[in-house]
mmCIF file of C-alpha atoms in Angstrom:
data_model
loop_
_atom_site.group_PDB
_atom_site.id
_atom_site.type_symbol
_atom_site.label_atom_id
_atom_site.label_comp_id
_atom_site.label_asym_id
_atom_site.label_seq_id
_atom_site.Cartn_x
_atom_site.Cartn_y
_atom_site.Cartn_z
ATOM 1 C CA MET V 1 -33.292 -2.737 8.246
ATOM 2 C CA SER V 2 -35.364 -3.379 5.165
ATOM 3 C CA HIS V 3 -34.207 -6.046 2.564
ATOM 4 C CA LEU V 4 -34.468 -6.422 -0.367
ATOM 5 C CA SER V 5 -33.055 -9.100 -2.142
ATOM 6 C CA THR V 6 -33.257 -11.940 -4.805
ATOM 7 C CA ARG V 7 -34.068 -15.460 -3.605
ATOM 8 C CA LEU V 8 -30.588 -18.414 -3.827
ATOM 9 C CA LEU V 9 -30.470 -20.293 -6.560
ATOM 10 C CA SER V 10 -28.777 -23.530 -4.356
ATOM 11 C CA ARG V 11 -31.778 -25.377 -6.287
ATOM 12 C CA HIS V 12 -32.273 -26.047 -9.442
ATOM 13 C CA ARG V 13 -36.308 -26.115 -8.826
ATOM 14 C CA GLU V 14 -35.600 -22.723 -6.577
ATOM 15 C CA THR V 15 -34.440 -21.072 -10.618
ATOM 16 C CA ALA V 16 -38.321 -20.020 -11.458
ATOM 17 C CA LYS V 17 -39.190 -18.358 -7.750
ATOM 18 C CA ALA V 18 -35.357 -16.276 -7.765
ATOM 19 C CA HIS V 19 -36.226 -15.307 -11.234
ATOM 20 C CA ILE V 20 -39.692 -13.780 -10.222
ATOM 21 C CA TYR V 21 -38.142 -12.103 -7.234
ATOM 22 C CA THR V 22 -34.959 -10.789 -9.225
ATOM 23 C CA ILE V 23 -37.744 -8.918 -11.764
ATOM 24 C CA GLN V 24 -39.669 -7.319 -8.623
ATOM 25 C CA GLN V 25 -36.681 -6.674 -6.794
ATOM 26 C CA ALA V 26 -35.988 -4.762 -10.154
ATOM 27 C CA ASN V 27 -39.363 -3.833 -10.515
ATOM 28 C CA ILE V 28 -38.851 -1.562 -6.843
ATOM 29 C CA CYS V 29 -35.414 -0.689 -7.295
ATOM 30 C CA GLY V 30 -36.484 0.302 -10.977
ATOM 31 C CA ARG V 31 -39.914 2.157 -9.873
ATOM 32 C CA VAL V 32 -38.130 4.166 -6.900
ATOM 33 C CA PHE V 33 -35.544 5.643 -8.703
ATOM 34 C CA HIS V 34 -38.298 6.970 -11.577
ATOM 35 C CA THR V 35 -39.831 9.022 -9.350
ATOM 36 C CA PHE V 36 -36.494 10.320 -7.752
ATOM 37 C CA CYS V 37 -35.596 11.664 -11.599
ATOM 38 C CA ASN V 38 -38.883 12.531 -12.763
ATOM 39 C CA VAL V 39 -38.464 16.107 -11.754
ATOM 40 C CA ASP V 40 -39.492 17.900 -14.389
ATOM 41 C CA GLY V 41 -42.503 14.979 -15.670
ATOM 42 C CA ASN V 42 -40.992 13.640 -18.586
ATOM 43 C CA ASP V 43 -38.642 11.946 -17.443
ATOM 44 C CA LEU V 44 -35.802 14.862 -18.623
ATOM 45 C CA ARG V 45 -36.000 13.530 -21.985
ATOM 46 C CA GLN V 46 -36.434 17.175 -23.760
ATOM 47 C CA THR V 47 -35.145 18.585 -21.318
ATOM 48 C CA TRP V 48 -31.668 16.700 -20.610
ATOM 49 C CA LYS V 49 -32.518 15.184 -23.948
ATOM 50 C CA TYR V 50 -28.285 14.933 -24.327
ATOM 51 C CA ALA V 51 -26.811 13.221 -21.957
ATOM 52 C CA PHE V 52 -22.845 14.785 -23.037
ATOM 53 C CA GLY V 53 -23.740 18.507 -22.067
ATOM 54 C CA THR V 54 -25.413 19.743 -19.081
ATOM 55 C CA ASN V 55 -25.998 23.600 -20.830
ATOM 56 C CA GLN V 56 -28.371 21.771 -22.777
ATOM 57 C CA SER V 57 -31.389 23.755 -20.199
ATOM 58 C CA PRO V 58 -28.864 25.989 -18.360
ATOM 59 C CA GLU V 59 -31.585 27.867 -16.011
ATOM 60 C CA LEU V 60 -33.363 24.293 -15.406
ATOM 61 C CA MET V 61 -30.167 23.121 -14.817
ATOM 62 C CA SER V 62 -28.558 25.670 -12.168
ATOM 63 C CA LYS V 63 -32.236 24.780 -10.716
ATOM 64 C CA TRP V 64 -31.039 21.393 -9.732
ATOM 65 C CA ASP V 65 -27.673 21.637 -9.415
ATOM 66 C CA LYS V 66 -28.748 23.666 -5.781
ATOM 67 C CA PRO V 67 -30.687 20.666 -4.308
ATOM 68 C CA SER V 68 -28.536 17.547 -2.427
ATOM 69 C CA CYS V 69 -30.327 14.343 -2.622
ATOM 70 C CA GLN V 70 -31.568 14.699 0.437
ATOM 71 C CA ASP V 71 -33.720 17.240 -0.705
ATOM 72 C CA ARG V 72 -35.055 15.542 -2.990
ATOM 73 C CA LEU V 73 -36.442 12.665 -1.656
ATOM 74 C CA ASP V 74 -38.379 14.605 1.460
ATOM 75 C CA GLN V 75 -39.832 16.625 -1.494
ATOM 76 C CA ILE V 76 -41.061 12.519 -2.465
ATOM 77 C CA CYS V 77 -41.003 10.875 0.873
ATOM 78 C CA ASP V 78 -44.899 10.874 0.991
ATOM 79 C CA GLU V 79 -45.402 9.157 -2.512
ATOM 80 C CA LEU V 80 -42.938 5.977 -0.881
ATOM 81 C CA SER V 81 -43.288 3.031 1.142
ATOM 82 C CA ALA V 82 -40.866 2.879 3.884
ATOM 83 C CA GLU V 83 -39.242 -0.439 1.988
ATOM 84 C CA GLY V 84 -39.110 2.474 -1.639
ATOM 85 C CA VAL V 85 -37.280 5.278 0.501
ATOM 86 C CA SER V 86 -35.032 1.686 1.803
ATOM 87 C CA VAL V 87 -33.950 0.905 -1.298
ATOM 88 C CA LEU V 88 -33.828 4.448 -2.776
ATOM 89 C CA GLN V 89 -31.757 5.555 0.007
ATOM 90 C CA ALA V 90 -29.133 2.518 -0.966
ATOM 91 C CA GLN V 91 -29.239 3.119 -4.173
ATOM 92 C CA LEU V 92 -28.430 6.988 -4.094
ATOM 93 C CA MET V 93 -25.982 5.639 -1.745
ATOM 94 C CA GLN V 94 -23.734 3.460 -3.842
ATOM 95 C CA MET V 95 -24.038 6.117 -6.604
ATOM 96 C CA GLY V 96 -22.263 8.932 -4.353
ATOM 97 C CA GLY V 97 -20.793 6.994 -1.966
ATOM 98 C CA ASN V 98 -21.783 9.897 0.892
ATOM 99 C CA THR V 99 -25.050 10.815 3.213
ATOM 100 C CA LEU V 100 -27.759 12.191 1.000
ATOM 101 C CA ASP V 101 -27.293 15.432 2.306
ATOM 102 C CA LYS V 102 -23.843 15.470 0.308
ATOM 103 C CA MET V 103 -24.176 14.779 -3.002
ATOM 104 C CA GLY V 104 -25.979 16.821 -5.375
ATOM 105 C CA LEU V 105 -28.894 15.912 -7.290
ATOM 106 C CA VAL V 106 -27.549 17.203 -10.971
ATOM 107 C CA GLY V 107 -25.303 13.888 -10.631
ATOM 108 C CA VAL V 108 -27.776 12.054 -10.004
ATOM 109 C CA LEU V 109 -30.129 13.079 -13.025
ATOM 110 C CA ARG V 110 -26.600 12.159 -14.926
ATOM 111 C CA TRP V 111 -26.955 8.887 -14.660
ATOM 112 C CA TRP V 112 -30.741 9.251 -15.594
ATOM 113 C CA ALA V 113 -29.345 10.447 -18.367
ATOM 114 C CA LEU V 114 -26.612 8.294 -19.754
ATOM 115 C CA GLY V 115 -29.197 4.957 -18.720
ATOM 116 C CA SER V 116 -31.498 6.412 -21.617
ATOM 117 C CA HIS V 117 -34.081 8.079 -19.360
ATOM 118 C CA THR V 118 -35.291 4.557 -17.942
ATOM 119 C CA PRO V 119 -34.576 3.019 -14.642
ATOM 120 C CA THR V 120 -32.493 0.174 -15.094
ATOM 121 C CA GLY V 121 -30.731 1.087 -18.414
ATOM 122 C CA LEU V 122 -27.901 2.526 -16.754
ATOM 123 C CA ASN V 123 -27.301 -0.797 -14.949
ATOM 124 C CA GLY V 124 -26.860 -3.278 -18.345
ATOM 125 C CA ILE V 125 -24.263 -0.595 -19.608
ATOM 126 C CA PRO V 126 -21.932 -1.711 -16.974
ATOM 127 C CA LEU V 127 -23.056 -5.044 -16.631
ATOM 128 C CA HIS V 128 -22.628 -5.531 -20.011
ATOM 129 C CA THR V 129 -19.774 -3.863 -21.101
ATOM 130 C CA ARG V 130 -16.866 -3.834 -18.156
ATOM 131 C CA LEU V 131 -13.967 -5.633 -18.611
ATOM 132 C CA ARG V 132 -13.369 -8.805 -17.074
ATOM 133 C CA SER V 133 -9.916 -7.970 -16.943
ATOM 134 C CA GLY V 134 -10.210 -4.799 -14.873
ATOM 135 C CA ASN V 135 -9.465 -1.248 -15.736
ATOM 136 C CA SER V 136 -5.526 -1.854 -14.748
ATOM 137 C CA GLU V 137 -4.637 -4.416 -16.896
ATOM 138 C CA LEU V 138 -6.582 -1.833 -19.190
ATOM 139 C CA HIS V 139 -3.885 1.137 -18.050
ATOM 140 C CA ARG V 140 -0.814 -0.628 -18.631
ATOM 141 C CA ARG V 141 -2.167 -1.678 -21.912
ATOM 142 C CA ILE V 142 -2.424 1.623 -22.854
ATOM 143 C CA PHE V 143 1.212 2.982 -21.012
ATOM 144 C CA GLU V 144 2.947 -0.222 -22.642
ATOM 145 C CA HIS V 145 1.268 0.874 -26.067
ATOM 146 C CA ALA V 146 2.193 4.179 -25.767
ATOM 147 C CA LEU V 147 5.525 3.659 -24.679
ATOM 148 C CA SER V 148 6.376 1.007 -27.654
ATOM 149 C CA THR V 149 5.630 4.124 -29.742
ATOM 150 C CA ASP V 150 9.039 5.497 -28.727
ATOM 151 C CA ASN V 151 7.398 8.905 -28.912
ATOM 152 C CA LEU V 152 6.245 8.882 -25.050
ATOM 153 C CA SER V 153 8.424 10.763 -22.548
ATOM 154 C CA TYR V 154 6.767 10.442 -19.430
ATOM 155 C CA GLY V 155 7.644 11.491 -15.710
ATOM 156 C CA PHE V 156 5.680 9.821 -12.323
ATOM 157 C CA SER V 157 6.543 13.158 -10.032
ATOM 158 C CA ALA V 158 3.515 15.740 -8.967
ATOM 159 C CA PRO V 159 4.005 19.233 -8.683
ATOM 160 C CA ARG V 160 3.631 20.644 -5.217
ATOM 161 C CA TRP V 161 0.204 22.303 -5.031
ATOM 162 C CA GLU V 162 1.449 25.919 -3.835
ATOM 163 C CA ASP V 163 3.941 26.030 -7.124
ATOM 164 C CA VAL V 164 0.491 25.087 -9.129
ATOM 165 C CA GLU V 165 -2.032 27.397 -7.295
ATOM 166 C CA GLY V 166 -0.451 30.682 -7.798
ATOM 167 C CA LYS V 167 0.011 30.553 -11.427
ATOM 168 C CA LEU V 168 -3.350 30.061 -12.197
ATOM 169 C CA PRO V 169 -7.281 32.203 -12.478
ATOM 170 C CA ALA V 170 -8.767 32.285 -9.399
ATOM 171 C CA ASP V 171 -11.962 31.104 -10.269
ATOM 172 C CA LYS V 172 -9.835 27.432 -11.122
ATOM 173 C CA VAL V 173 -8.429 27.450 -8.285
ATOM 174 C CA VAL V 174 -11.483 27.904 -6.151
ATOM 175 C CA ALA V 175 -12.526 25.280 -8.331
ATOM 176 C CA LEU V 176 -9.579 22.548 -8.074
ATOM 177 C CA GLN V 177 -10.102 22.825 -4.586
ATOM 178 C CA GLN V 178 -13.789 20.925 -4.245
ATOM 179 C CA GLN V 179 -13.037 17.909 -3.546
ATOM 180 C CA SER V 180 -15.616 14.659 -5.106
ATOM 181 C CA VAL V 181 -17.996 13.874 -1.710
ATOM 182 C CA ASN V 182 -18.290 10.231 -3.064
ATOM 183 C CA ARG V 183 -15.787 8.227 -0.322
ATOM 184 C CA CYS V 184 -17.065 5.188 -1.031
ATOM 185 C CA ASN V 185 -15.804 1.667 0.548
ATOM 186 C CA LYS V 186 -15.654 -1.471 -1.876
ATOM 187 C CA VAL V 187 -14.993 -4.449 -0.656
ATOM 188 C CA HIS V 188 -14.135 -7.869 -2.928
ATOM 189 C CA VAL V 189 -15.678 -11.217 -0.385
ATOM 190 C CA ASP V 190 -15.239 -14.652 -1.204
ATOM 191 C CA ILE V 191 -18.526 -16.363 0.377
ATOM 192 C CA ASN V 192 -18.278 -20.123 0.975
ATOM 193 C CA GLY V 193 -19.955 -22.148 -2.032
ATOM 194 C CA PRO V 194 -22.281 -20.971 -4.722
ATOM 195 C CA ASP V 195 -25.592 -19.935 -3.857
ATOM 196 C CA TYR V 196 -25.087 -16.671 -4.002
ATOM 197 C CA LEU V 197 -24.324 -16.191 -7.503
ATOM 198 C CA SER V 198 -27.236 -14.624 -8.630
ATOM 199 C CA TRP V 199 -28.299 -13.106 -5.467
ATOM 200 C CA GLY V 200 -27.960 -8.747 -4.955
ATOM 201 C CA LEU V 201 -29.374 -6.417 -2.071
ATOM 202 C CA MET V 202 -29.457 -2.879 -1.232
ATOM 203 C CA ALA V 203 -30.612 -1.598 1.341
ATOM 204 C CA THR V 204 -30.437 0.678 4.743
ATOM 205 C CA PRO V 205 -29.152 1.258 7.911
ATOM 206 C CA GLY V 206 -26.854 -1.096 7.186
ATOM 207 C CA LYS V 207 -23.782 -2.051 9.388
ATOM 208 C CA GLY V 208 -21.380 -0.043 6.773
ATOM 209 C CA LEU V 209 -22.219 -1.749 4.119
ATOM 210 C CA ILE V 210 -25.516 -0.851 1.999
ATOM 211 C CA SER V 211 -25.464 -3.221 -1.010
ATOM 212 C CA ALA V 212 -23.480 -6.642 -2.586
ATOM 213 C CA PHE V 213 -23.917 -8.033 -5.688
ATOM 214 C CA GLY V 214 -23.145 -11.806 -6.603
ATOM 215 C CA ASP V 215 -20.289 -11.666 -9.766
ATOM 216 C CA HIS V 216 -18.597 -14.357 -10.126
ATOM 217 C CA LEU V 217 -17.798 -18.182 -9.240
ATOM 218 C CA THR V 218 -14.389 -18.640 -7.894
ATOM 219 C CA PRO V 219 -12.285 -21.452 -9.160
ATOM 220 C CA VAL V 220 -12.891 -23.722 -5.864
ATOM 221 C CA ASN V 221 -17.069 -22.986 -6.449
ATOM 222 C CA ASP V 222 -17.296 -20.152 -4.025
ATOM 223 C CA THR V 223 -19.492 -17.139 -4.589
ATOM 224 C CA HIS V 224 -17.711 -13.833 -5.460
ATOM 225 C CA LEU V 225 -19.623 -10.742 -3.621
ATOM 226 C CA VAL V 226 -18.693 -7.051 -4.153
ATOM 227 C CA CYS V 227 -20.048 -4.703 -1.901
ATOM 228 C CA PHE V 228 -20.438 -0.993 -1.123
ATOM 229 C CA GLY V 229 -20.616 1.402 1.497
ATOM 230 C CA PRO V 230 -20.813 5.121 2.174
ATOM 231 C CA ASP V 231 -17.747 6.984 3.352
ATOM 232 C CA PRO V 232 -16.713 5.967 6.530
ATOM 233 C CA GLU V 233 -16.594 9.322 8.501
ATOM 234 C CA CYS V 234 -20.009 9.417 7.726
ATOM 235 C CA SER V 235 -22.363 7.520 10.642
ATOM 236 C CA ALA V 236 -23.627 5.307 7.801
ATOM 237 C CA GLY V 237 -19.602 4.366 7.018
ATOM 238 C CA ILE V 238 -17.168 1.704 8.766
ATOM 239 C CA THR V 239 -13.596 1.861 8.041
ATOM 240 C CA LEU V 240 -11.193 -1.052 5.986
ATOM 241 C CA ASP V 241 -9.151 -1.646 9.492
ATOM 242 C CA ASN V 242 -10.393 -3.911 11.384
ATOM 243 C CA LEU V 243 -11.198 -7.545 9.824
ATOM 244 C CA ASP V 244 -14.077 -8.299 12.143
ATOM 245 C CA THR V 245 -16.255 -5.486 11.354
ATOM 246 C CA VAL V 246 -15.727 -5.970 7.980
ATOM 247 C CA LYS V 247 -17.293 -9.134 8.324
ATOM 248 C CA ALA V 248 -19.784 -8.502 10.240
ATOM 249 C CA ALA V 249 -20.906 -5.816 7.231
ATOM 250 C CA VAL V 250 -20.707 -8.048 4.746
ATOM 251 C CA VAL V 251 -23.406 -10.940 7.011
ATOM 252 C CA HIS V 252 -25.536 -8.512 8.206
ATOM 253 C CA LEU V 253 -26.770 -8.098 4.547
ATOM 254 C CA LEU V 254 -27.339 -11.430 3.850
ATOM 255 C CA PRO V 255 -30.976 -12.973 4.280
ATOM 256 C CA GLU V 256 -31.558 -13.492 8.274
ATOM 257 C CA ASN V 257 -32.177 -17.015 7.661
ATOM 258 C CA LYS V 258 -28.823 -17.771 6.325
ATOM 259 C CA GLN V 259 -26.334 -15.144 8.784
ATOM 260 C CA GLY V 260 -25.604 -18.332 11.432
ATOM 261 C CA GLU V 261 -23.992 -20.960 8.617
ATOM 262 C CA ALA V 262 -22.330 -18.095 7.087
ATOM 263 C CA VAL V 263 -18.531 -18.535 6.015
ATOM 264 C CA ILE V 264 -16.501 -15.961 4.074
ATOM 265 C CA ASN V 265 -13.610 -17.197 2.994
ATOM 266 C CA ARG V 266 -10.829 -14.260 1.472
ATOM 267 C CA VAL V 267 -12.039 -10.374 1.699
ATOM 268 C CA VAL V 268 -10.074 -8.040 -0.235
ATOM 269 C CA SER V 269 -10.060 -4.788 -0.545
ATOM 270 C CA HIS V 270 -8.109 -1.249 -1.056
ATOM 271 C CA ASP V 271 -8.560 2.122 1.267
ATOM 272 C CA TRP V 272 -8.654 4.608 -2.280
ATOM 273 C CA ASN V 273 -9.631 7.360 0.771
ATOM 274 C CA LYS V 274 -5.739 6.897 2.105
ATOM 275 C CA ASP V 275 -4.565 6.075 -1.590
ATOM 276 C CA GLU V 276 -2.672 9.683 -1.983
ATOM 277 C CA PHE V 277 -3.020 9.108 -5.823
ATOM 278 C CA ALA V 278 -6.705 8.474 -6.158
ATOM 279 C CA ASN V 279 -8.128 10.276 -3.012
ATOM 280 C CA GLY V 280 -11.214 8.659 -2.888
ATOM 281 C CA THR V 281 -13.066 6.666 -5.833
ATOM 282 C CA TRP V 282 -14.912 7.379 -8.587
ATOM 283 C CA SER V 283 -16.226 11.455 -9.174
ATOM 284 C CA PHE V 284 -20.215 12.438 -7.766
ATOM 285 C CA PRO V 285 -20.666 16.097 -7.149
ATOM 286 C CA PRO V 286 -21.651 18.340 -4.088
ATOM 287 C CA PRO V 287 -24.803 20.211 -4.824
ATOM 288 C CA ASN V 288 -24.097 23.764 -6.426
ATOM 289 C CA ALA V 289 -21.204 22.921 -8.419
ATOM 290 C CA THR V 290 -21.578 21.292 -11.558
ATOM 291 C CA THR V 291 -23.042 24.589 -13.063
ATOM 292 C CA LYS V 292 -20.385 26.661 -11.339
ATOM 293 C CA TYR V 293 -17.335 24.848 -11.482
ATOM 294 C CA LEU V 294 -17.619 22.303 -15.031
ATOM 295 C CA TYR V 295 -16.965 24.895 -17.316
ATOM 296 C CA VAL V 296 -13.846 25.850 -15.776
ATOM 297 C CA LEU V 297 -11.886 23.446 -14.725
ATOM 298 C CA ARG V 298 -12.197 21.986 -17.863
ATOM 299 C CA ARG V 299 -10.989 25.132 -19.766
ATOM 300 C CA PRO V 300 -7.558 25.608 -21.324
ATOM 301 C CA HIS V 301 -4.763 28.401 -19.377
ATOM 302 C CA GLY V 302 -2.473 29.365 -21.468
ATOM 303 C CA ASN V 303 -1.239 26.211 -23.044
ATOM 304 C CA VAL V 304 -1.949 24.146 -20.588
ATOM 305 C CA PHE V 305 -4.824 21.888 -21.322
ATOM 306 C CA PHE V 306 -6.702 19.705 -18.842
ATOM 307 C CA ALA V 307 -8.208 16.833 -18.965
ATOM 308 C CA SER V 308 -10.254 14.061 -16.301
ATOM 309 C CA ALA V 309 -12.452 11.190 -15.552
ATOM 310 C CA ASP V 310 -13.805 13.870 -13.168
ATOM 311 C CA TRP V 311 -14.934 16.441 -15.267
ATOM 312 C CA SER V 312 -16.623 14.469 -18.423
ATOM 313 C CA ASP V 313 -20.119 16.218 -19.545
ATOM 314 C CA GLY V 314 -20.950 12.776 -19.488
ATOM 315 C CA TRP V 315 -19.653 10.151 -18.085
ATOM 316 C CA CYS V 316 -18.210 11.726 -15.409
ATOM 317 C CA GLY V 317 -16.086 9.884 -12.895
ATOM 318 C CA TRP V 318 -15.749 6.915 -15.269
ATOM 319 C CA ILE V 319 -13.180 5.102 -17.221
ATOM 320 C CA ASP V 320 -15.825 5.921 -20.334
ATOM 321 C CA GLY V 321 -15.284 9.652 -19.434
ATOM 322 C CA ALA V 322 -11.450 9.565 -18.929
ATOM 323 C CA VAL V 323 -10.895 8.156 -22.500
ATOM 324 C CA GLN V 324 -13.807 11.485 -23.680
ATOM 325 C CA SER V 325 -12.295 14.153 -21.743
ATOM 326 C CA GLY V 326 -8.912 13.167 -23.086
ATOM 327 C CA MET V 327 -9.897 12.909 -27.070
ATOM 328 C CA GLN V 328 -11.463 16.251 -26.654
ATOM 329 C CA THR V 329 -9.047 18.208 -25.380
ATOM 330 C CA ALA V 330 -6.661 15.985 -27.470
ATOM 331 C CA ARG V 331 -8.525 18.024 -30.392
ATOM 332 C CA GLN V 332 -8.141 21.350 -28.897
ATOM 333 C CA VAL V 333 -4.614 20.704 -29.034
ATOM 334 C CA ILE V 334 -4.275 19.958 -32.550
ATOM 335 C CA LEU V 335 -7.506 23.092 -33.518
ATOM 336 C CA GLU V 336 -4.698 25.354 -31.670
ATOM 337 C CA GLN V 337 -2.186 24.263 -33.441
ATOM 338 C CA GLN V 338 -3.393 24.354 -36.922
ATOM 339 C CA LYS V 339 -4.482 28.250 -36.391
ATOM 340 C CA ALA V 340 -2.921 30.655 -38.163
ATOM 341 C CA ALA V 341 -0.773 33.091 -35.717
ATOM 342 C CA VAL V 342 -1.083 36.567 -37.518
ATOM 343 C CA VAL V 343 0.648 39.607 -36.560
ATOM 344 C CA LYS V 344 -0.472 42.706 -38.402
ATOM 345 C CA LYS V 345 0.248 46.181 -39.155
ATOM 346 C CA LYS V 346 3.429 45.592 -36.466
ATOM 347 C CA VAL V 347 6.057 48.792 -36.765
ATOM 348 C CA LEU V 348 9.899 48.811 -36.812
ATOM 349 C CA PRO V 349 11.230 51.831 -34.467
ATOM 350 C CA LYS V 350 12.856 53.598 -38.353
ATOM 351 C CA GLY V 351 11.090 52.003 -41.064
ATOM 352 C CA PRO V 352 7.688 50.809 -42.752
ATOM 353 C CA SER V 353 4.774 48.746 -41.079
ATOM 354 C CA ILE V 354 4.575 44.880 -41.523
ATOM 355 C CA ASN V 355 2.423 42.345 -42.365
ATOM 356 C CA LEU V 356 3.177 39.023 -41.583
ATOM 357 C CA SER V 357 1.104 36.359 -41.412
ATOM 358 C CA ILE V 358 2.182 32.812 -39.979
ATOM 359 C CA ASP V 359 -0.084 29.542 -41.462
ATOM 360 C CA LEU V 360 1.545 26.913 -38.736
ATOM 361 C CA SER V 361 -0.817 24.208 -40.519
ATOM 362 C CA LYS V 362 0.967 24.706 -44.219
ATOM 363 C CA GLY V 363 4.089 25.814 -42.905
ATOM 364 C CA ILE V 364 3.556 29.469 -45.132
ATOM 365 C CA VAL V 365 5.028 32.408 -43.760
ATOM 366 C CA ARG V 366 4.135 36.045 -46.057
ATOM 367 C CA CYS V 367 5.695 39.340 -45.311
ATOM 368 C CA VAL V 368 4.381 41.950 -47.086
ATOM 369 C CA ILE V 369 6.058 45.353 -46.424
#
């Protein structure tokens, strides 16, 4: 396995060295990711100028939507070292939670555009704007606020797919049946001592996990690591039901001279792939899906409107995308309510024709005989 990791910060005198290695790591990660995403020779600065909008360059978007990430890697592999390929594979698998042949190239290019067309731009956004209390706390507060208005009615019984399928257009049914390829595992680990606080690693092949990052120190001064691994059903993945296997995968990511002394005090994980409500982790598209299905998924059907983080044209799969999609859909509903409903020349069975105009936004009804 090719390792790319920062130095441990266990001693004050090692801090300067560790900072140098951290910069080196960032440079290698950034360089290979830039090479991968620079499909037009200009970092997508004109062809995907605005992160929100996969319709800016329709012909190019359609072209880039067809290849998988593996196809793109095959194009540039001669430009990368073995270490660079290993790091790039880990980066991409962490984004899409699966093997590269199942991940659509456009999904990665969208993340590049969201990061302001720079190799490390996207990393800085979630690391500096994430919620310390977590998304679950945000969800609870949003729900509690809505409940406090006394204007909320809700129900948690999900409709059966067979009851919905026959009432939707054929293209929307097909689009809804397309699933995200991201089936990744996310594992939280408390490892003994503070040494790994400023440590991180991306590498392939692993033993079921391909990246780990020091997140914070626990109250007892242990390091809390966040680890990622690909689809448990692919050759590079593992299931989460065997604790010893998970621990072995974590230890395998550590520097070789530290593996023998590693003490894991706690492992916390949730199998999102088996969660009936989540059915996987954040959304990531397969090849030939974004330009074909994204608009179809967002399109209203009669007076039914659709919103989802997975269908955002920007922060697809992020909570920001859920907020954006919800706001856009709410605006659609408001605009529809404000439209004037006009019925012209309705002919009565025995009588004159009638022009009827109804302006719902102003509560005005006009009738001309």
